[in-house]
Tab-separated table of C-alpha atoms in Angstrom:
chain	number	residue	atom	x	y	z
A	1	LEU	CA	21.087	-88.055	61.554
A	2	SER	CA	22.649	-89.277	58.326
A	3	TYR	CA	21.384	-91.916	55.926
A	4	PHE	CA	22.117	-93.453	52.533
A	5	VAL	CA	19.853	-95.576	50.326
A	6	ASN	CA	20.698	-97.337	47.071
A	7	LEU	CA	18.378	-99.520	44.963
A	8	GLY	CA	19.267	-101.388	41.788
A	9	ASP	CA	17.616	-103.526	39.150
A	10	SER	CA	19.539	-105.235	36.360
A	11	ARG	CA	18.596	-107.605	33.569
A	12	LEU	CA	20.610	-109.618	31.068
A	13	ASP	CA	19.009	-111.665	28.284
A	14	SER	CA	20.434	-114.896	26.928
A	15	TYR	CA	20.813	-115.437	23.190
A	16	GLN	CA	21.406	-118.213	20.652
A	17	LEU	CA	24.416	-118.397	18.369
A	18	ILE	CA	22.628	-120.913	16.120
A	19	PRO	CA	18.942	-120.262	15.296
A	20	GLY	CA	16.719	-123.015	16.654
A	21	SER	CA	19.440	-124.356	18.962
A	22	ALA	CA	18.321	-126.159	22.115
A	23	THR	CA	20.922	-124.277	24.171
A	24	THR	CA	21.440	-120.630	25.049
A	25	VAL	CA	24.594	-118.585	25.509
A	26	GLY	CA	24.372	-117.664	29.169
A	27	PRO	CA	21.139	-117.563	31.169
A	28	ASP	CA	18.360	-115.014	31.371
A	29	THR	CA	19.323	-113.067	34.483
A	30	ARG	CA	17.293	-110.719	36.669
A	31	ARG	CA	18.820	-109.196	39.803
A	32	ARG	CA	17.527	-106.716	42.378
A	33	ASP	CA	19.759	-105.039	44.965
A	34	GLY	CA	19.076	-102.863	47.994
A	35	LEU	CA	21.373	-101.102	50.457
A	36	GLY	CA	20.490	-98.825	53.350
A	37	LYS	CA	22.645	-97.111	55.987
A	38	VAL	CA	21.596	-94.853	58.845
A	39	ARG	CA	23.583	-93.324	61.723
A	40	TYR	CA	22.182	-91.267	64.577
A	41	GLN	CA	24.270	-89.244	67.023
A	42	VAL	CA	22.136	-89.710	70.127
A	43	HIS	CA	24.596	-87.779	72.286
A	44	PRO	CA	28.008	-86.186	71.627
A	45	LYS	CA	29.484	-89.297	73.254
A	46	PHE	CA	27.068	-91.938	71.967
A	47	ALA	CA	26.065	-92.945	68.421
A	48	LEU	CA	24.083	-95.753	66.790
A	49	GLY	CA	24.504	-97.085	63.251
A	50	PHE	CA	22.464	-99.585	61.251
A	51	THR	CA	23.177	-101.141	57.844
A	52	ALA	CA	21.008	-103.477	55.758
A	53	ASN	CA	22.027	-105.045	52.457
A	54	ALA	CA	20.156	-107.539	50.272
A	55	TYR	CA	19.892	-108.927	46.749
A	56	HIS	CA	17.872	-111.509	44.865
A	57	ASN	CA	19.125	-113.139	41.687
A	58	ARG	CA	17.152	-115.375	39.291
A	59	GLU	CA	18.630	-117.195	36.300
A	60	THR	CA	17.053	-119.453	33.669
A	61	GLY	CA	18.773	-121.076	30.715
A	62	ARG	CA	19.447	-124.190	28.664
A	63	ASN	CA	22.779	-125.856	28.162
A	64	ALA	CA	24.349	-129.089	26.941
A	65	SER	CA	25.717	-131.315	29.696
A	66	GLU	CA	27.538	-134.640	29.510
A	67	THR	CA	24.168	-136.369	29.978
A	68	GLY	CA	22.363	-134.345	27.295
A	69	PRO	CA	20.573	-130.982	27.027
A	70	VAL	CA	19.079	-129.623	30.249
A	71	SER	CA	17.176	-126.544	31.355
A	72	GLY	CA	18.151	-124.826	34.570
A	73	LEU	CA	16.430	-122.553	37.060
A	74	ALA	CA	18.489	-120.934	39.828
A	75	ASN	CA	17.521	-118.534	42.598
A	76	ASP	CA	19.927	-117.115	45.155
A	77	SER	CA	19.513	-114.341	47.692
A	78	THR	CA	21.411	-112.706	50.534
A	79	GLN	CA	20.367	-110.526	53.447
A	80	THR	CA	22.742	-108.908	55.948
A	81	TYR	CA	22.014	-106.658	58.902
A	82	ALA	CA	24.462	-104.867	61.192
A	83	LEU	CA	23.943	-102.684	64.269
A	84	VAL	CA	26.847	-100.749	65.798
A	85	ALA	CA	26.936	-98.683	69.003
A	86	ASP	CA	29.900	-96.385	69.818
A	87	TRP	CA	30.222	-94.921	73.313
A	88	ILE	CA	32.915	-92.574	74.614
A	89	VAL	CA	32.709	-93.507	78.285
A	90	ASP	CA	35.230	-90.870	79.386
A	91	SER	CA	38.320	-89.132	78.059
A	92	ALA	CA	40.347	-92.361	78.262
A	93	THR	CA	37.764	-95.109	77.662
A	94	THR	CA	35.702	-96.171	74.633
A	95	LEU	CA	33.246	-99.010	74.156
A	96	GLN	CA	31.988	-100.461	70.883
A	97	ALA	CA	29.267	-103.106	70.608
A	98	ARG	CA	28.150	-104.774	67.363
A	99	ALA	CA	25.435	-107.189	66.275
A	100	TYR	CA	25.532	-108.841	62.859
A	101	SER	CA	23.246	-111.298	61.075
A	102	ALA	CA	23.519	-112.753	57.575
A	103	ARG	CA	21.647	-115.342	55.554
A	104	TYR	CA	22.224	-116.929	52.162
A	105	ASP	CA	19.758	-119.136	50.284
A	106	GLU	CA	20.276	-120.882	46.948
A	107	ASN	CA	17.814	-123.170	45.178
A	108	ASN	CA	18.428	-124.852	41.814
A	109	LEU	CA	16.358	-127.100	39.577
A	110	THR	CA	17.905	-128.943	36.611
A	111	THR	CA	15.430	-130.576	34.199
A	112	PRO	CA	16.450	-132.909	31.313
A	113	ILE	CA	15.140	-131.848	27.895
A	114	GLY	CA	13.544	-134.591	25.782
A	115	ARG	CA	14.412	-137.360	28.252
A	116	PRO	CA	12.292	-139.098	30.909
A	117	GLU	CA	14.702	-138.513	33.784
A	118	PRO	CA	13.163	-136.610	36.726
A	119	PRO	CA	14.259	-133.056	37.554
A	120	SER	CA	17.217	-132.724	39.922
A	121	PRO	CA	16.751	-130.181	42.758
A	122	ALA	CA	19.511	-128.715	44.906
A	123	ASN	CA	19.676	-126.215	47.729
A	124	LEU	CA	22.184	-124.466	49.967
A	125	ASN	CA	21.188	-122.513	53.079
A	126	GLU	CA	23.543	-120.691	55.407
A	127	ARG	CA	22.966	-118.550	58.511
A	128	PHE	CA	25.543	-116.508	60.402
A	129	LYS	CA	25.102	-114.519	63.617
A	130	ARG	CA	27.678	-112.568	65.582
A	131	LEU	CA	27.735	-110.405	68.703
A	132	ASP	CA	30.857	-108.675	69.991
A	133	ALA	CA	31.949	-105.882	72.317
A	134	THR	CA	35.340	-104.184	72.641
A	135	LEU	CA	36.490	-101.991	75.523
A	136	SER	CA	39.577	-99.792	75.080
A	137	ARG	CA	41.244	-97.714	77.795
A	138	GLN	CA	44.331	-95.517	77.821
A	139	SER	CA	45.692	-95.600	81.354
A	140	GLY	CA	48.573	-93.946	83.138
A	141	GLY	CA	52.062	-95.273	82.762
A	142	GLY	CA	51.757	-95.668	78.967
A	143	HIS	CA	49.329	-98.617	79.009
A	144	PHE	CA	46.718	-99.058	76.269
A	145	LEU	CA	44.384	-101.854	77.384
A	146	GLN	CA	41.904	-103.576	75.093
A	147	GLY	CA	39.581	-106.459	75.767
A	148	GLY	CA	36.447	-107.976	74.403
A	149	VAL	CA	34.017	-110.838	73.967
A	150	GLU	CA	32.882	-112.319	70.644
A	151	TRP	CA	30.055	-114.803	70.086
A	152	SER	CA	29.266	-116.355	66.724
A	153	GLN	CA	26.982	-119.047	65.374
A	154	VAL	CA	27.054	-120.640	61.917
A	155	LEU	CA	24.384	-122.899	60.405
A	156	TYR	CA	24.851	-124.807	57.138
A	157	ARG	CA	22.367	-127.003	55.318
A	158	GLY	CA	22.506	-128.346	51.793
A	159	ALA	CA	21.165	-131.171	49.657
A	160	ASN	CA	23.508	-134.143	49.869
A	161	ARG	CA	23.132	-136.135	46.673
A	162	LEU	CA	25.766	-138.606	47.848
A	163	VAL	CA	23.708	-139.883	50.766
A	164	GLY	CA	20.296	-138.469	49.858
A	165	ASP	CA	19.625	-136.199	52.833
A	166	ASN	CA	19.312	-132.487	53.544
A	167	ALA	CA	20.635	-132.393	57.080
A	168	GLY	CA	21.982	-129.260	58.700
A	169	GLN	CA	24.983	-128.623	60.933
A	170	GLN	CA	25.564	-125.827	63.438
A	171	VAL	CA	28.647	-124.492	65.240
A	172	THR	CA	28.864	-121.940	68.051
A	173	ALA	CA	32.035	-120.267	69.342
A	174	THR	CA	32.725	-117.729	72.101
A	175	ASP	CA	36.030	-115.836	72.245
A	176	THR	CA	37.332	-113.762	75.150
A	177	TRP	CA	40.476	-111.718	74.555
A	178	LEU	CA	42.700	-109.171	76.327
A	179	GLN	CA	45.702	-107.135	75.175
A	180	ASP	CA	47.999	-104.576	76.783
A	181	LYS	CA	50.237	-102.332	74.716
A	182	TRP	CA	52.741	-100.770	77.118
A	183	ALA	CA	55.006	-97.907	76.110
A	184	VAL	CA	57.715	-98.526	78.728
A	185	ASN	CA	59.665	-95.481	77.561
A	186	ARG	CA	60.360	-93.714	74.284
A	187	PHE	CA	62.682	-96.552	73.248
A	188	LEU	CA	60.685	-99.671	74.179
A	189	THR	CA	57.082	-100.772	73.530
A	190	VAL	CA	55.835	-104.172	74.738
A	191	THR	CA	52.584	-105.883	73.722
A	192	VAL	CA	51.172	-108.908	75.541
A	193	GLY	CA	47.797	-110.533	75.125
A	194	GLY	CA	45.810	-113.681	74.746
A	195	ARG	CA	42.567	-115.215	73.566
A	196	VAL	CA	40.445	-118.061	74.927
A	197	THR	CA	38.071	-119.820	72.525
A	198	ALA	CA	35.157	-122.010	73.596
A	199	HIS	CA	34.078	-124.061	70.564
A	200	SER	CA	30.936	-126.201	70.522
A	201	LEU	CA	32.697	-129.017	68.626
A	202	PHE	CA	36.315	-128.829	69.790
A	203	GLY	CA	36.181	-127.522	73.352
A	204	ASN	CA	38.397	-124.786	74.787
A	205	ALA	CA	41.706	-123.424	73.488
A	206	ALA	CA	43.961	-120.641	74.843
A	207	VAL	CA	46.433	-118.788	72.618
A	208	PRO	CA	48.857	-116.183	74.059
A	209	LYS	CA	51.028	-113.704	72.196
A	210	ALA	CA	53.833	-111.267	73.039
A	211	GLY	CA	55.876	-108.750	71.107
A	212	ALA	CA	58.356	-105.930	71.554
A	213	ILE	CA	59.576	-102.939	69.537
A	214	VAL	CA	62.948	-101.387	70.401
A	215	LYS	CA	63.853	-97.988	68.951
A	216	LEU	CA	67.643	-97.920	68.886
A	217	SER	CA	67.768	-94.479	67.239
A	218	ASP	CA	65.763	-92.320	64.877
A	219	ASN	CA	66.918	-94.586	62.058
A	220	TRP	CA	67.074	-98.111	63.506
A	221	ILE	CA	64.180	-100.177	64.936
A	222	LEU	CA	64.200	-103.787	66.171
A	223	ARG	CA	61.059	-105.948	66.375
A	224	GLY	CA	60.304	-109.375	67.766
A	225	SER	CA	57.172	-111.407	68.509
A	226	PHE	CA	55.923	-114.830	69.541
A	227	GLY	CA	52.395	-116.226	69.363
A	228	LEU	CA	50.309	-119.348	69.333
A	229	GLY	CA	47.347	-119.911	67.003
A	230	PHE	CA	44.165	-121.984	66.938
A	231	ARG	CA	41.882	-122.465	63.924
A	232	ALA	CA	38.938	-124.842	63.915
A	233	PRO	CA	37.788	-126.266	60.558
A	234	ASP	CA	34.697	-124.509	59.257
A	235	LEU	CA	31.409	-126.243	58.531
A	236	GLY	CA	32.142	-126.550	54.814
A	237	GLN	CA	35.470	-128.273	55.453
A	238	LEU	CA	33.757	-130.656	57.872
A	239	TYR	CA	30.415	-131.477	56.287
A	240	PHE	CA	30.167	-130.119	52.739
A	241	ARG	CA	28.735	-132.681	50.288
A	242	PHE	CA	28.394	-131.678	46.671
A	243	ALA	CA	28.148	-133.867	43.573
A	244	ASN	CA	27.691	-132.366	40.099
A	245	PRO	CA	26.112	-135.091	37.919
A	246	ALA	CA	26.574	-133.053	34.742
A	247	SER	CA	30.274	-132.225	35.125
A	248	PHE	CA	31.315	-135.337	37.080
A	249	TYR	CA	33.057	-133.817	40.073
A	250	GLN	CA	32.473	-133.873	43.820
A	251	VAL	CA	33.403	-131.765	46.831
A	252	ILE	CA	33.421	-133.745	50.073
A	253	GLY	CA	34.093	-132.465	53.593
A	254	ASN	CA	35.918	-134.483	56.218
A	255	PRO	CA	34.109	-134.776	59.602
A	256	ALA	CA	37.265	-136.268	61.130
A	257	LEU	CA	39.276	-133.042	60.734
A	258	LYS	CA	40.996	-131.733	63.850
A	259	PRO	CA	41.650	-128.084	64.767
A	260	GLU	CA	44.824	-126.512	63.432
A	261	TYR	CA	47.409	-125.277	65.943
A	262	SER	CA	50.337	-123.022	65.107
A	263	ARG	CA	53.382	-121.452	66.765
A	264	THR	CA	55.060	-118.403	65.252
A	265	PHE	CA	58.387	-116.691	65.941
A	266	GLN	CA	59.352	-113.466	64.214
A	267	ALA	CA	62.268	-111.033	64.448
A	268	GLY	CA	63.173	-108.088	62.265
A	269	VAL	CA	65.133	-104.902	61.840
A	270	LEU	CA	64.056	-101.698	60.084
A	271	TYR	CA	66.202	-98.817	58.849
A	272	ARG	CA	64.561	-95.469	58.042
A	273	HIS	CA	66.157	-92.433	56.482
A	274	ARG	CA	63.979	-89.612	55.201
A	275	ARG	CA	61.727	-91.150	52.521
A	276	TYR	CA	63.578	-94.471	52.352
A	277	ARG	CA	62.988	-97.646	54.341
A	278	LEU	CA	64.866	-100.951	54.335
A	279	GLY	CA	63.754	-103.906	56.432
A	280	LEU	CA	64.643	-107.532	57.056
A	281	THR	CA	62.341	-110.022	58.811
A	282	LEU	CA	63.066	-113.612	59.809
A	283	PHE	CA	60.211	-115.897	60.829
A	284	ARG	CA	59.388	-119.492	61.628
A	285	ASN	CA	55.895	-121.057	61.599
A	286	ASP	CA	55.263	-124.477	63.145
A	287	ILE	CA	51.824	-125.899	62.269
A	288	ARG	CA	50.208	-129.050	63.630
A	289	ASP	CA	47.228	-130.696	61.893
A	290	LEU	CA	47.348	-128.344	58.917
A	291	ILE	CA	43.943	-128.119	57.204
A	292	ASP	CA	44.378	-128.636	53.460
A	293	SER	CA	42.452	-129.987	50.480
A	294	ARG	CA	43.142	-132.966	48.215
């Protein structure tokens, strides 16, 4: 059994450059942190590990905005938990399973000073969960097989001042993947694999990949690869709505975004001699529906 614990408490006071000023330089800040790790070797071939991490931050202050002096109160906190299991099934097979959960909460209140306007609240809440398992096996004939399943779920909710709601959005994705790294002989290594994604918003997508390494001599190595890619827009890029009334800027997601698809070719040569290496790589990336910001 091994464990590690760390606790922290920090405080930072604001101050005034001009006595009697309605504004402060920076906020009053109070933060508490906690971290804990534990690992238990249940059996020489099986171990469990657990990690927990959290903090809470509180800030209060006064500042001058474009609409006049305001006082602000902000609270944000994070909690993350992770559980890992490692199992040596036999001399050629290993299995790792992981569970992960994270949450983030932020609440703000901006109050005008000396003006009748009502306080302006804001919040941001995020949840993330993930489960995955990976099986690795070294088999005869120079094959190193790996495969796994990954499940993830993301929840986002935040105050939308533009439309006046506080609706939440959720996305779930399941990935199944397989890869074989085959050492054909001492001169040639081939890697082939693929991944299938099932996305709750964008359906299914399959992306294969293949690569090869050719050892011409002790000094010269050739490499080449080809792969397809799939990237769905995240919840922030789809649904984020943020308007800052004090600084006059907005961040707006685009619900009409499509997933991004890519195709990559790569070829290279590497020369090694004692402590020196010289390489040249040529590549081409073709991307359809590139996700960008404007």
